Short mmCIF file of C-alpha atoms in Angstrom, two decimals:
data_model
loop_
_atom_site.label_atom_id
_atom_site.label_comp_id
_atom_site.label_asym_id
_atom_site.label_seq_id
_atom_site.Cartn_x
_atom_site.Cartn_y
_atom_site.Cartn_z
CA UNK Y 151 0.00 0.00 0.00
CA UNK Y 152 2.77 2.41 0.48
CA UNK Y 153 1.90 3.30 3.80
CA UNK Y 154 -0.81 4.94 2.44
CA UNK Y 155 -4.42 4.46 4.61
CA UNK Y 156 -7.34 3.50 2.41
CA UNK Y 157 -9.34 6.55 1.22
CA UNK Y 158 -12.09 6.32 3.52
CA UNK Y 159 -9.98 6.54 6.15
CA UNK Y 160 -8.97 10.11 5.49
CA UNK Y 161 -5.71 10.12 6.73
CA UNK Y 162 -1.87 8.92 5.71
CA UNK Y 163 1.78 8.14 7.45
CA UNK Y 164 4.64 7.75 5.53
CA UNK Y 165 5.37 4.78 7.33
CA UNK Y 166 5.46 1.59 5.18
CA UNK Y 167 3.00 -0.29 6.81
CA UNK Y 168 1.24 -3.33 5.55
CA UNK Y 169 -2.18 -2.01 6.98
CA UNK Y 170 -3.54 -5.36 5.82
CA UNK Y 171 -2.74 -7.01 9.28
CA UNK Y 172 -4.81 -4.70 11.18
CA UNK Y 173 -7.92 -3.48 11.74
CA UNK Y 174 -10.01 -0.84 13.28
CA UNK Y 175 -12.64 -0.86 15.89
CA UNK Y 176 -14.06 1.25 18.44
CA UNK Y 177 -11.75 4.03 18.09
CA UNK Y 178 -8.66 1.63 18.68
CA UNK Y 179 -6.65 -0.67 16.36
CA UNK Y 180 -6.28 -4.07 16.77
CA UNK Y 181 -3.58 -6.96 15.65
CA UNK Y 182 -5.51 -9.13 13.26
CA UNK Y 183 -3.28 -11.71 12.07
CA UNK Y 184 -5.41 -14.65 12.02
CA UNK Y 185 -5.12 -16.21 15.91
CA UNK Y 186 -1.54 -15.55 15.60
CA UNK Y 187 -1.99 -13.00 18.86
CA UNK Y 188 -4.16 -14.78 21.24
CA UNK Y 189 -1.48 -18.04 20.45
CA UNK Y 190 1.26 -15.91 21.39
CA UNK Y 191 -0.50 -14.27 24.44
CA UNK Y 192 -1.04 -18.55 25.35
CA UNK Y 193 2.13 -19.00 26.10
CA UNK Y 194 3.88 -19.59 29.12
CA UNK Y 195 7.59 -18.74 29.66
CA UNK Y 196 8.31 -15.68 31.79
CA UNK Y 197 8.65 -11.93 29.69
CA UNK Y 198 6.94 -13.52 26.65
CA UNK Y 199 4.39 -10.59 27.31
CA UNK Y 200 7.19 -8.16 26.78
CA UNK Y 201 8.52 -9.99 23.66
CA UNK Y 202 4.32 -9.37 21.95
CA UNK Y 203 4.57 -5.72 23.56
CA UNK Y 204 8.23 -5.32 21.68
CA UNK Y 205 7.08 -7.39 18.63
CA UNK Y 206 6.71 -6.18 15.10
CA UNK Y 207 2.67 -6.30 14.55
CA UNK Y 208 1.82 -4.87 18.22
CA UNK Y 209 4.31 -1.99 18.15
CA UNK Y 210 2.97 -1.41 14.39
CA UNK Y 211 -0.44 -0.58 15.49
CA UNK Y 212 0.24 1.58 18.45
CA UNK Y 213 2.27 3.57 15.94
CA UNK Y 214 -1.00 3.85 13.95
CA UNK Y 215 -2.94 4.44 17.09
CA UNK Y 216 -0.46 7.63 17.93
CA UNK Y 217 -0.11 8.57 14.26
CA UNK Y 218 -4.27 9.05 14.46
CA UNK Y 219 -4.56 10.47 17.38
CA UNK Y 220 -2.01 13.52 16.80
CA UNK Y 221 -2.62 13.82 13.55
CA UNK Y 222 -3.85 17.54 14.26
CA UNK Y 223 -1.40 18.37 16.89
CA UNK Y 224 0.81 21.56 16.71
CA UNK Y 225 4.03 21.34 14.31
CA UNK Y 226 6.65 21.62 16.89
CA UNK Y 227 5.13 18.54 18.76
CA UNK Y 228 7.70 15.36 19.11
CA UNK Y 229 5.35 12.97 17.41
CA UNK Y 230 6.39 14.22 13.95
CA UNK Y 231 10.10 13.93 14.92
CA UNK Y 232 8.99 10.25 15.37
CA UNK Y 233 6.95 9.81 12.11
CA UNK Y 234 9.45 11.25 10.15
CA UNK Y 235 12.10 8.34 11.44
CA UNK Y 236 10.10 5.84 12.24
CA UNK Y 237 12.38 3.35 10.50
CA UNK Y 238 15.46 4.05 13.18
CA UNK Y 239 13.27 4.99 15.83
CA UNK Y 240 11.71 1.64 16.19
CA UNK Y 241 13.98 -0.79 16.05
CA UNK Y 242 15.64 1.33 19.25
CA UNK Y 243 12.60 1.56 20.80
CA UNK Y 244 12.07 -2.89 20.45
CA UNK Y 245 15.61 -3.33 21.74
CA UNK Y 246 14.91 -1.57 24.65
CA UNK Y 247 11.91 -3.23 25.47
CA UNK Y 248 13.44 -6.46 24.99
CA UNK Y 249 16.42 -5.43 26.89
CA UNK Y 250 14.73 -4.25 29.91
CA UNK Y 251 16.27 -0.60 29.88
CA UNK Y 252 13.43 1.49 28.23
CA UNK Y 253 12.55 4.37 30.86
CA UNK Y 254 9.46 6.52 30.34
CA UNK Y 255 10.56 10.41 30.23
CA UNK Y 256 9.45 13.35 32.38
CA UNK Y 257 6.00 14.24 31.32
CA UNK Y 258 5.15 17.74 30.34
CA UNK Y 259 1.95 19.33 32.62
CA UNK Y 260 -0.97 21.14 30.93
CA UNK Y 261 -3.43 22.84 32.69
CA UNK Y 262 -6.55 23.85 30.98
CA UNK Y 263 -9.33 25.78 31.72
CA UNK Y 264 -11.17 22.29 33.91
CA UNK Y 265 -8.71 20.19 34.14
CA UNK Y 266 -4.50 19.55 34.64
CA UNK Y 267 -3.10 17.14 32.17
CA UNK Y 268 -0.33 14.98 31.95
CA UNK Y 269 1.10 15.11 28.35
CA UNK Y 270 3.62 12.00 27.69
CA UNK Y 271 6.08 11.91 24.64
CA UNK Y 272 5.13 10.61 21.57
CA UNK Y 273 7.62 7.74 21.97
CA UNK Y 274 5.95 7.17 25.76
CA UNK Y 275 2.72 7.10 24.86
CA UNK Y 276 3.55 4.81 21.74
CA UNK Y 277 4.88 1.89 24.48
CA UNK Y 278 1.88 2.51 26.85
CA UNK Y 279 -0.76 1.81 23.83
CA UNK Y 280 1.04 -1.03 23.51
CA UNK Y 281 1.22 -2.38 26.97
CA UNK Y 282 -2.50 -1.36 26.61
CA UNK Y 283 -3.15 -3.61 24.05
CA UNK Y 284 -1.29 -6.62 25.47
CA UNK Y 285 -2.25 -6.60 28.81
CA UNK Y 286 -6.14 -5.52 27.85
CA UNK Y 287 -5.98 -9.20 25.91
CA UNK Y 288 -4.00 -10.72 28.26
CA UNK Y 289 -6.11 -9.79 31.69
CA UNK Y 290 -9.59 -9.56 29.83
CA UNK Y 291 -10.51 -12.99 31.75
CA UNK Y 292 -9.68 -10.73 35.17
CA UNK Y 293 -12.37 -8.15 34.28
CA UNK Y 294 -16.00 -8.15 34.85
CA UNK Y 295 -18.72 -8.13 32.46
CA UNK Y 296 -20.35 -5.56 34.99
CA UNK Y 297 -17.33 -3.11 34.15
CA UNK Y 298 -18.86 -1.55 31.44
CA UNK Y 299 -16.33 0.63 30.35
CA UNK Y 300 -13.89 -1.85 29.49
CA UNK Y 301 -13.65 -3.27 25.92
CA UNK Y 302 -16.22 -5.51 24.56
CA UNK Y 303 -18.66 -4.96 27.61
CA UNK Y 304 -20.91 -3.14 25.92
CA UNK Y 305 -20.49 0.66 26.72
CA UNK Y 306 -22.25 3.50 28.51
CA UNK Y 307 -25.34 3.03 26.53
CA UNK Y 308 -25.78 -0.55 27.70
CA UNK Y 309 -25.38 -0.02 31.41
CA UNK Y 310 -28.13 2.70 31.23
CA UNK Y 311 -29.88 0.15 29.23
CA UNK Y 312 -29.54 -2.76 31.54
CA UNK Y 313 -30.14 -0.74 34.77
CA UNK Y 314 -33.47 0.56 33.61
CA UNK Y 315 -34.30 -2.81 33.01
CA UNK Y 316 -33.11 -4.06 36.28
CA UNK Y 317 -35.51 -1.30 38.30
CA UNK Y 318 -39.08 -1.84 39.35
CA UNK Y 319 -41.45 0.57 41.12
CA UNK Y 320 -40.44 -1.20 44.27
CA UNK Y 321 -36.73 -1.60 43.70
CA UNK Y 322 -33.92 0.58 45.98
CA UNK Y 323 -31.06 1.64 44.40
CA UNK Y 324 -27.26 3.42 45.12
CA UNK Y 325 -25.76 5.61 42.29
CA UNK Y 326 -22.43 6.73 43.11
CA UNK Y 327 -19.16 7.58 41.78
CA UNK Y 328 -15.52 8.10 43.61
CA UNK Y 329 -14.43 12.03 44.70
CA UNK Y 330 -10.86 12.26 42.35
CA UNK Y 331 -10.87 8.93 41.11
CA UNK Y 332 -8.04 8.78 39.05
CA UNK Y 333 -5.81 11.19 41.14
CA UNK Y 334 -6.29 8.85 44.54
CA UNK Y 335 -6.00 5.48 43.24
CA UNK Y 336 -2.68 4.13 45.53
CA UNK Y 337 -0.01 2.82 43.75
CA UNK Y 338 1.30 0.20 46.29
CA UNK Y 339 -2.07 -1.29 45.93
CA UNK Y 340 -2.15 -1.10 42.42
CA UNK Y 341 1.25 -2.38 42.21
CA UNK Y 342 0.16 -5.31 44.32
CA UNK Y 343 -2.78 -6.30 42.41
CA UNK Y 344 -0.23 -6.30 39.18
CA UNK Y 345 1.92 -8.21 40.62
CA UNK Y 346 -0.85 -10.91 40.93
CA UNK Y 347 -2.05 -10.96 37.43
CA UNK Y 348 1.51 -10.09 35.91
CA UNK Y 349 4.33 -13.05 35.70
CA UNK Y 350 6.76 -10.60 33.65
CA UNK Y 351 8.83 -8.36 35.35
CA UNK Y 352 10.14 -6.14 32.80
CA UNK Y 353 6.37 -5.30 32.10
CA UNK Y 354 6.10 -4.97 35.93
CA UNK Y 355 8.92 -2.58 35.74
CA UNK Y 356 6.94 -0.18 32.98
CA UNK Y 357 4.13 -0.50 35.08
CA UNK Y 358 5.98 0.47 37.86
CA UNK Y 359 7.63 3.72 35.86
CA UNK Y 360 3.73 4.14 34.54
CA UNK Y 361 3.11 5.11 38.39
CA UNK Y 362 5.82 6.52 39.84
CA UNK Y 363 6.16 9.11 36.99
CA UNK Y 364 8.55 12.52 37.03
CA UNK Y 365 6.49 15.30 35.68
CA UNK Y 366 7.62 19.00 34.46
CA UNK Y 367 5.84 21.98 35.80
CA UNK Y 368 8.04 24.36 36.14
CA UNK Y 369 10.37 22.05 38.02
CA UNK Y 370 10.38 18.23 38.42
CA UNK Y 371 8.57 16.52 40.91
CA UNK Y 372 8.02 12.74 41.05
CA UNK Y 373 4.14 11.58 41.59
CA UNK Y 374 3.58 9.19 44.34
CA UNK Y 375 -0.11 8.95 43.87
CA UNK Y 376 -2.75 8.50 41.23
CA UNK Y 377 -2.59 8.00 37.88
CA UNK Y 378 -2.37 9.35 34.63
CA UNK Y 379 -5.34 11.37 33.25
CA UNK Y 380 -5.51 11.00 29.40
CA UNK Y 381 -3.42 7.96 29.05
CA UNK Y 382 -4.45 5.14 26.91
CA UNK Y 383 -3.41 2.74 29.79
CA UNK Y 384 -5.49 4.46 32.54
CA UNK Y 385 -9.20 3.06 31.50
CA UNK Y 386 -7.24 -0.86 32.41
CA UNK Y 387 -5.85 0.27 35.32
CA UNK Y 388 -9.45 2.03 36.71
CA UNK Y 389 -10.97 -1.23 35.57
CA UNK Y 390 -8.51 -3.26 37.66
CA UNK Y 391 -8.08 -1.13 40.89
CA UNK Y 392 -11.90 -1.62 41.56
CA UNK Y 393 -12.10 -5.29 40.64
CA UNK Y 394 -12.50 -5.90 43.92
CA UNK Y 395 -15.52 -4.30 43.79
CA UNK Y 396 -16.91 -5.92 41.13
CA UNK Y 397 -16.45 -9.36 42.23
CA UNK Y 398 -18.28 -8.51 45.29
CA UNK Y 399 -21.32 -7.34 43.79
CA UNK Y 400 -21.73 -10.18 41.60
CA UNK Y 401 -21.70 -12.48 44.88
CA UNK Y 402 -24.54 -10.61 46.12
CA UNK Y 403 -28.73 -10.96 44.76
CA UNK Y 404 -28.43 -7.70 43.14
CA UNK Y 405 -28.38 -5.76 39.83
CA UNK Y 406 -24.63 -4.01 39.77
CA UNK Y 407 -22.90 -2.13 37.00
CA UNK Y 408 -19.80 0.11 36.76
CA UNK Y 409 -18.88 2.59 33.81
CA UNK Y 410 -14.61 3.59 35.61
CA UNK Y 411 -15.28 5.09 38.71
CA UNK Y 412 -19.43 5.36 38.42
CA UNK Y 413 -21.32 2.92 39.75
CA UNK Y 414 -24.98 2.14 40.25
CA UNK Y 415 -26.72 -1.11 42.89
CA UNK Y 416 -30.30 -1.84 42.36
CA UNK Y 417 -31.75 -4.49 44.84
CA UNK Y 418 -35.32 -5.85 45.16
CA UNK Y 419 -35.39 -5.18 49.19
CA UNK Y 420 -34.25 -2.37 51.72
CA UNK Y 421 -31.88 -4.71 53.39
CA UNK Y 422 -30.50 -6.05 50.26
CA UNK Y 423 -29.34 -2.77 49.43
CA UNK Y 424 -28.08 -1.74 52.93
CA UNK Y 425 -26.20 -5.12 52.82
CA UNK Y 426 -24.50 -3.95 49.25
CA UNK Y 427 -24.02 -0.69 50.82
CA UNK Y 428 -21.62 -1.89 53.68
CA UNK Y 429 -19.43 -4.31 51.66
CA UNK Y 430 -18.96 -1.34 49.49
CA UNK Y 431 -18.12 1.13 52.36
CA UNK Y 432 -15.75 -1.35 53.43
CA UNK Y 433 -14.26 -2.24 49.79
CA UNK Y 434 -13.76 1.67 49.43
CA UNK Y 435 -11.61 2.48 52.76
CA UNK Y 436 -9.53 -0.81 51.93
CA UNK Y 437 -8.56 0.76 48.52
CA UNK Y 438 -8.05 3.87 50.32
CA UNK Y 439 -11.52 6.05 48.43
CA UNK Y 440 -14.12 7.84 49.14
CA UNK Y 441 -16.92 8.57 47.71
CA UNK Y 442 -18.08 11.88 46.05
CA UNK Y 443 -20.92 13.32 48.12
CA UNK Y 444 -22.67 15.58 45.93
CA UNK Y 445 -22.71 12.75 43.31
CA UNK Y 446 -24.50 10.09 45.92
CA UNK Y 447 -27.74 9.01 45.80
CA UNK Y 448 -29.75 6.16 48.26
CA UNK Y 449 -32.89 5.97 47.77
CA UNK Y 450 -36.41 3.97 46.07
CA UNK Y 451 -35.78 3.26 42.05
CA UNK Y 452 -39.38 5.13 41.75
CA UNK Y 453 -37.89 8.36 41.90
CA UNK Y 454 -35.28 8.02 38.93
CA UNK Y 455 -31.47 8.52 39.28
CA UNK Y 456 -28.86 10.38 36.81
CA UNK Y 457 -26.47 7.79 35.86
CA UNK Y 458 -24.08 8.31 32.91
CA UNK Y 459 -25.72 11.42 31.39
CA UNK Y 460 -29.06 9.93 31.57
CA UNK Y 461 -31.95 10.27 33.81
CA UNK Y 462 -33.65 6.24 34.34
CA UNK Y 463 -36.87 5.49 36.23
CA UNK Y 464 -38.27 1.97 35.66
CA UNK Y 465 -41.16 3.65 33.70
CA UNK Y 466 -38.78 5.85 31.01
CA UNK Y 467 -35.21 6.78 30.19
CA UNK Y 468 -33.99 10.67 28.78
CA UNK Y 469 -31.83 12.81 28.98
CA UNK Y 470 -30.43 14.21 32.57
CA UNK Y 471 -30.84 17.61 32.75
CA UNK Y 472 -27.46 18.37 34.02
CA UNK Y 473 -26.26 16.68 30.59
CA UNK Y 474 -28.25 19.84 29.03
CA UNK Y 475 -26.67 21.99 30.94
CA UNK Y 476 -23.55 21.25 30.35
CA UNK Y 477 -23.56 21.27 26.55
CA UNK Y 478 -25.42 24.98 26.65
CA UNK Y 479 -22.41 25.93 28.86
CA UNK Y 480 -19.96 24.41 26.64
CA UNK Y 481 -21.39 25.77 23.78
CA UNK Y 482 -21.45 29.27 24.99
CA UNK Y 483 -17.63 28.65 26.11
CA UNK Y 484 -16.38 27.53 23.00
CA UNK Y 485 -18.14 30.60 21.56
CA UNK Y 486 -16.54 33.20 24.10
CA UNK Y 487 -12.91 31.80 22.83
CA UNK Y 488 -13.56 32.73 19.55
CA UNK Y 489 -13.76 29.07 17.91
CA UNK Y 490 -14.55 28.42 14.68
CA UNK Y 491 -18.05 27.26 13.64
CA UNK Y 492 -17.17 24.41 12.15
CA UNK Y 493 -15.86 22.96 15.56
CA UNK Y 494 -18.39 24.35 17.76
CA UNK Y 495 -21.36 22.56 15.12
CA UNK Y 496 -19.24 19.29 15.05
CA UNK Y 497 -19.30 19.44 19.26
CA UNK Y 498 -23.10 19.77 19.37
CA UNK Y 499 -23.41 17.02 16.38
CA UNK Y 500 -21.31 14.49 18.16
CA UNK Y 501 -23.25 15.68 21.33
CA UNK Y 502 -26.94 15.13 19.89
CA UNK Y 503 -25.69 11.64 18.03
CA UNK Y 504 -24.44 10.42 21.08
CA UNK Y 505 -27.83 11.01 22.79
CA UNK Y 506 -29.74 10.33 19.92
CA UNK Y 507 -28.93 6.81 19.46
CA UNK Y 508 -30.59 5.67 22.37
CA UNK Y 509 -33.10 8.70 23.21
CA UNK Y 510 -33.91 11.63 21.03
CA UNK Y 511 -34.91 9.27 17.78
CA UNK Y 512 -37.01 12.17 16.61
CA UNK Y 513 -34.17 14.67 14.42
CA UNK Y 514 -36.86 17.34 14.65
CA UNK Y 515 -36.44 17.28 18.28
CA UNK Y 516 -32.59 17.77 17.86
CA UNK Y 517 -33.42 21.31 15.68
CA UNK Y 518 -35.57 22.19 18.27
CA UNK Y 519 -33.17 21.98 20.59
CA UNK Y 520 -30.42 24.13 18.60
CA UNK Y 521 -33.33 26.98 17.75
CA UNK Y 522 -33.99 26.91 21.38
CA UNK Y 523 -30.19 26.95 22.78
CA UNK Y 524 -29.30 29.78 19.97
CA UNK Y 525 -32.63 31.60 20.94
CA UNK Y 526 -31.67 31.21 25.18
CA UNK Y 527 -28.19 32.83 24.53
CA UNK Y 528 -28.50 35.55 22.37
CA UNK Y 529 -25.99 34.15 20.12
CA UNK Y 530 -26.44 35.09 16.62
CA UNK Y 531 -23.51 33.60 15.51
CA UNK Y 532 -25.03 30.08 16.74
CA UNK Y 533 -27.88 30.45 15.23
CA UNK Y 534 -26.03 30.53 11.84
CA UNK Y 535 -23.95 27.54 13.21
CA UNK Y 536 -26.65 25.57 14.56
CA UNK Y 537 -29.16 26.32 11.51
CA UNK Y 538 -26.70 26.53 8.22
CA UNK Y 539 -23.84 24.73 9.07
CA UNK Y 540 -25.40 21.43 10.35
CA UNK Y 541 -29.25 21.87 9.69
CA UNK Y 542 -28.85 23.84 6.70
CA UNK Y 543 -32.83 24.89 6.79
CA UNK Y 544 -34.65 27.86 7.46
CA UNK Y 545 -34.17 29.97 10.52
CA UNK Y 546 -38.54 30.97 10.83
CA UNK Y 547 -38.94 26.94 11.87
CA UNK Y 548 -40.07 27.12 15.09
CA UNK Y 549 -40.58 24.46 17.61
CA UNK Y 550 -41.54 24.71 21.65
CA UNK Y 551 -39.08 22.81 23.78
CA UNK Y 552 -39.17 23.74 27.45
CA UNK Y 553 -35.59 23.74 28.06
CA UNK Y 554 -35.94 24.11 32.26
CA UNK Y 555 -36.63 20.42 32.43
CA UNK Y 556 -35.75 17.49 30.52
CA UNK Y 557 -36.04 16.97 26.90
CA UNK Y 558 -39.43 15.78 25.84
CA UNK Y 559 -37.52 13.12 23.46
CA UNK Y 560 -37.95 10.15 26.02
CA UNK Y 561 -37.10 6.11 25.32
CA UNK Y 562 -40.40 3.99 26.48
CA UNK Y 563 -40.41 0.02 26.58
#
């Protein structure tokens, strides 16, 4: 192919890549090389896990992976550095692996206007997607179905699915989620639940470097705690750190599921769920958490509860109407730093598909939703942007949403 992507995938490396033995899914690529992963995952001998991380096909698509991903990234970023000599830089990078000598580098912070991030090298975050994609195959058998957020368990959308199916009008329920998830998780006891899954101690030893990370801020300091927001090896490690949790729940005669670090218990009795609630409680101080309070709810399934964007009572399913909120206040953000309209319509497109698919079927609804927002704010820039650049129709179409509660598009069994 000459490195060259097929068309519909819009994109190119100069790379040399025989995209033929992989394959895209979900956002992430995949080895497909007929079985010959999985038998090479089956085998026994100590570091053969580092030998797939440091081998030819797995290496190859986390290159792809990071080629994707920073494909728009600024010019002076190190990711073109590594494009541009791939063909040295790889070979270096396998021997190193293989060696037992490769040693992540100090990660650059970012602080935005919500959030602090942790921006690795390209050549960093190339090994971690592939340590992602090993040990994601590799300890698949270690992670619950009820962890929704990990690959091939079905998603966001199927949780909310499942736990409105799971609630009656005389079901109880917990919905709650952990306060700074990510930045609390301990990495002795991390490190320790590794260690049990793990037979490989040069992957151990990335792992290890994966925690215990040096970041640059101004000046260096070394992080003792939590992990790394943005990563392509977090999601695994949030999935693992509260396996605990999961295997618990499943013990117990009640409906559980888990999207990271949200979590939702329906039970058919009072006690039931009081009895879910304690093991919890005592699961959480173990792993050293706590839960957030303002995000906590205890209480009969009759009433609803906002899990994962969406509001679910055993009777109907729509949109939470802090979900609405949010987008109107991202909207209006995006508009107060001057982005372009292209970018603020594809934010509200990807926002009203994602929705869409399991809610708002009606697209009429959607327009009425992006007359109303424009309308609420005063913007006349979005109503261009919300009419012309993704509706293209006629700004007198007028529809009545009542915007101070939830959307009238609802899901009903």
């Amino acid at each position: 192919m000459g490195g060259q992507f097929p068309p519909d995938w819009g994109w190119s490396v100069c790379s040399g890549l025989q995209l033929k033995s992989y394959w895209f899914r979900g956002g992430q690529f995949h080895p497909d090389l007929g079985g010959q992963f999985d038998r090479i995952l089956q085998q026994e001998h100590k570091e053969y896990l580092t030998e797939v991380v440091a081998s030819d096909f797995v290496i190859d698509a986390a290159f792809l992976w990071l080629c994707k991903k920073r494909q728009d990234w600024s010019p002076n970023n190190d990711v073109w550095n590594l494009r541009i000599n791939w063909n040295t830089i790889k070979p270096a990078i396998q021997q190193t692996l293989l060696s037992g000598t490769y040693r992540f580098d100090a990660l650059q912070e970012i602080t935005t206007n919500h959030e602090v991030i942790e921006l690795w090298s390209a050549r960093d975050a190339l090994v971690l997607k592939a340590i992602s994609i090993v040990l994601g195959e590799h300890l698949k058998s270690n992670i619950s179905d009820r962890c929704y957020h990990f690959k091939g368990n079905g998603g966001a959308k199927l949780a909310v699915k499942e736990a409105k199916m799971a609630m009656n009008s005389t079901s109880h329920l917990m919905k709650s989620d952990i306060k700074g998830y990510y930045a609390n998780i301990d990495h002795a006891i991390l490190f320790d639940q590794l260690q049990k899954l793990i037979d490989d101690n040069k992957i151990l030893a990335l792992l290890r470097g994966y925690l215990k990370r040096v970041v640059y801020c101004g000046y260096y300091k070394v992080v003792r705690k939590g992990i790394s927001l943005g990563c392509s090896l977090s999601p695994l490690m949030g999935a693992i750190y509260l396996s605990q949790l999961d295997q618990a729940m499943q013990k117990l005669n009640v409906f559980y599921a888990r999207f990271m670090d949200d979590w939702i218990i329906i039970a058919p009795t009072k006690w039931k769920l009081r009895k879910a609630i304690n093991l919890t409680n005592q699961l959480l101080v173990k792993l050293k958490l706590k839960q957030h309070p303002d995000k906590t709810y205890i209480g009969k399934a009759s009433k609803g509860v906002d899990f994962l964007g969406f509001h679910i009572t055993p009777y109907i399913t729509e949109i939470a109407a802090l979900s609405i909120i949010r987008m109107k206040h991202n909207i209006v953000r995006l508009y107060e730093q001057n982005t372009s309209i292209e970018r603020i319509g594809q934010y509200f497109k990807n926002w009203s598909k994602w929705f869409n698919i399991l809610v708002v079927n009606d697209f009429v609804l959607s327009l009425g939703m992006a007359l109303q927002l424009a309308v609420t704010y005063k913007k006349e820039l979005l109503t261009d942007l919300l009419c012309l650049v993704m509706f293209g129709v006629d700004l007198n179409f007028n529809i009545n949403i009542d915007f101070h509660g939830k959307l009238p598009g609802v899901y009903y069994e």
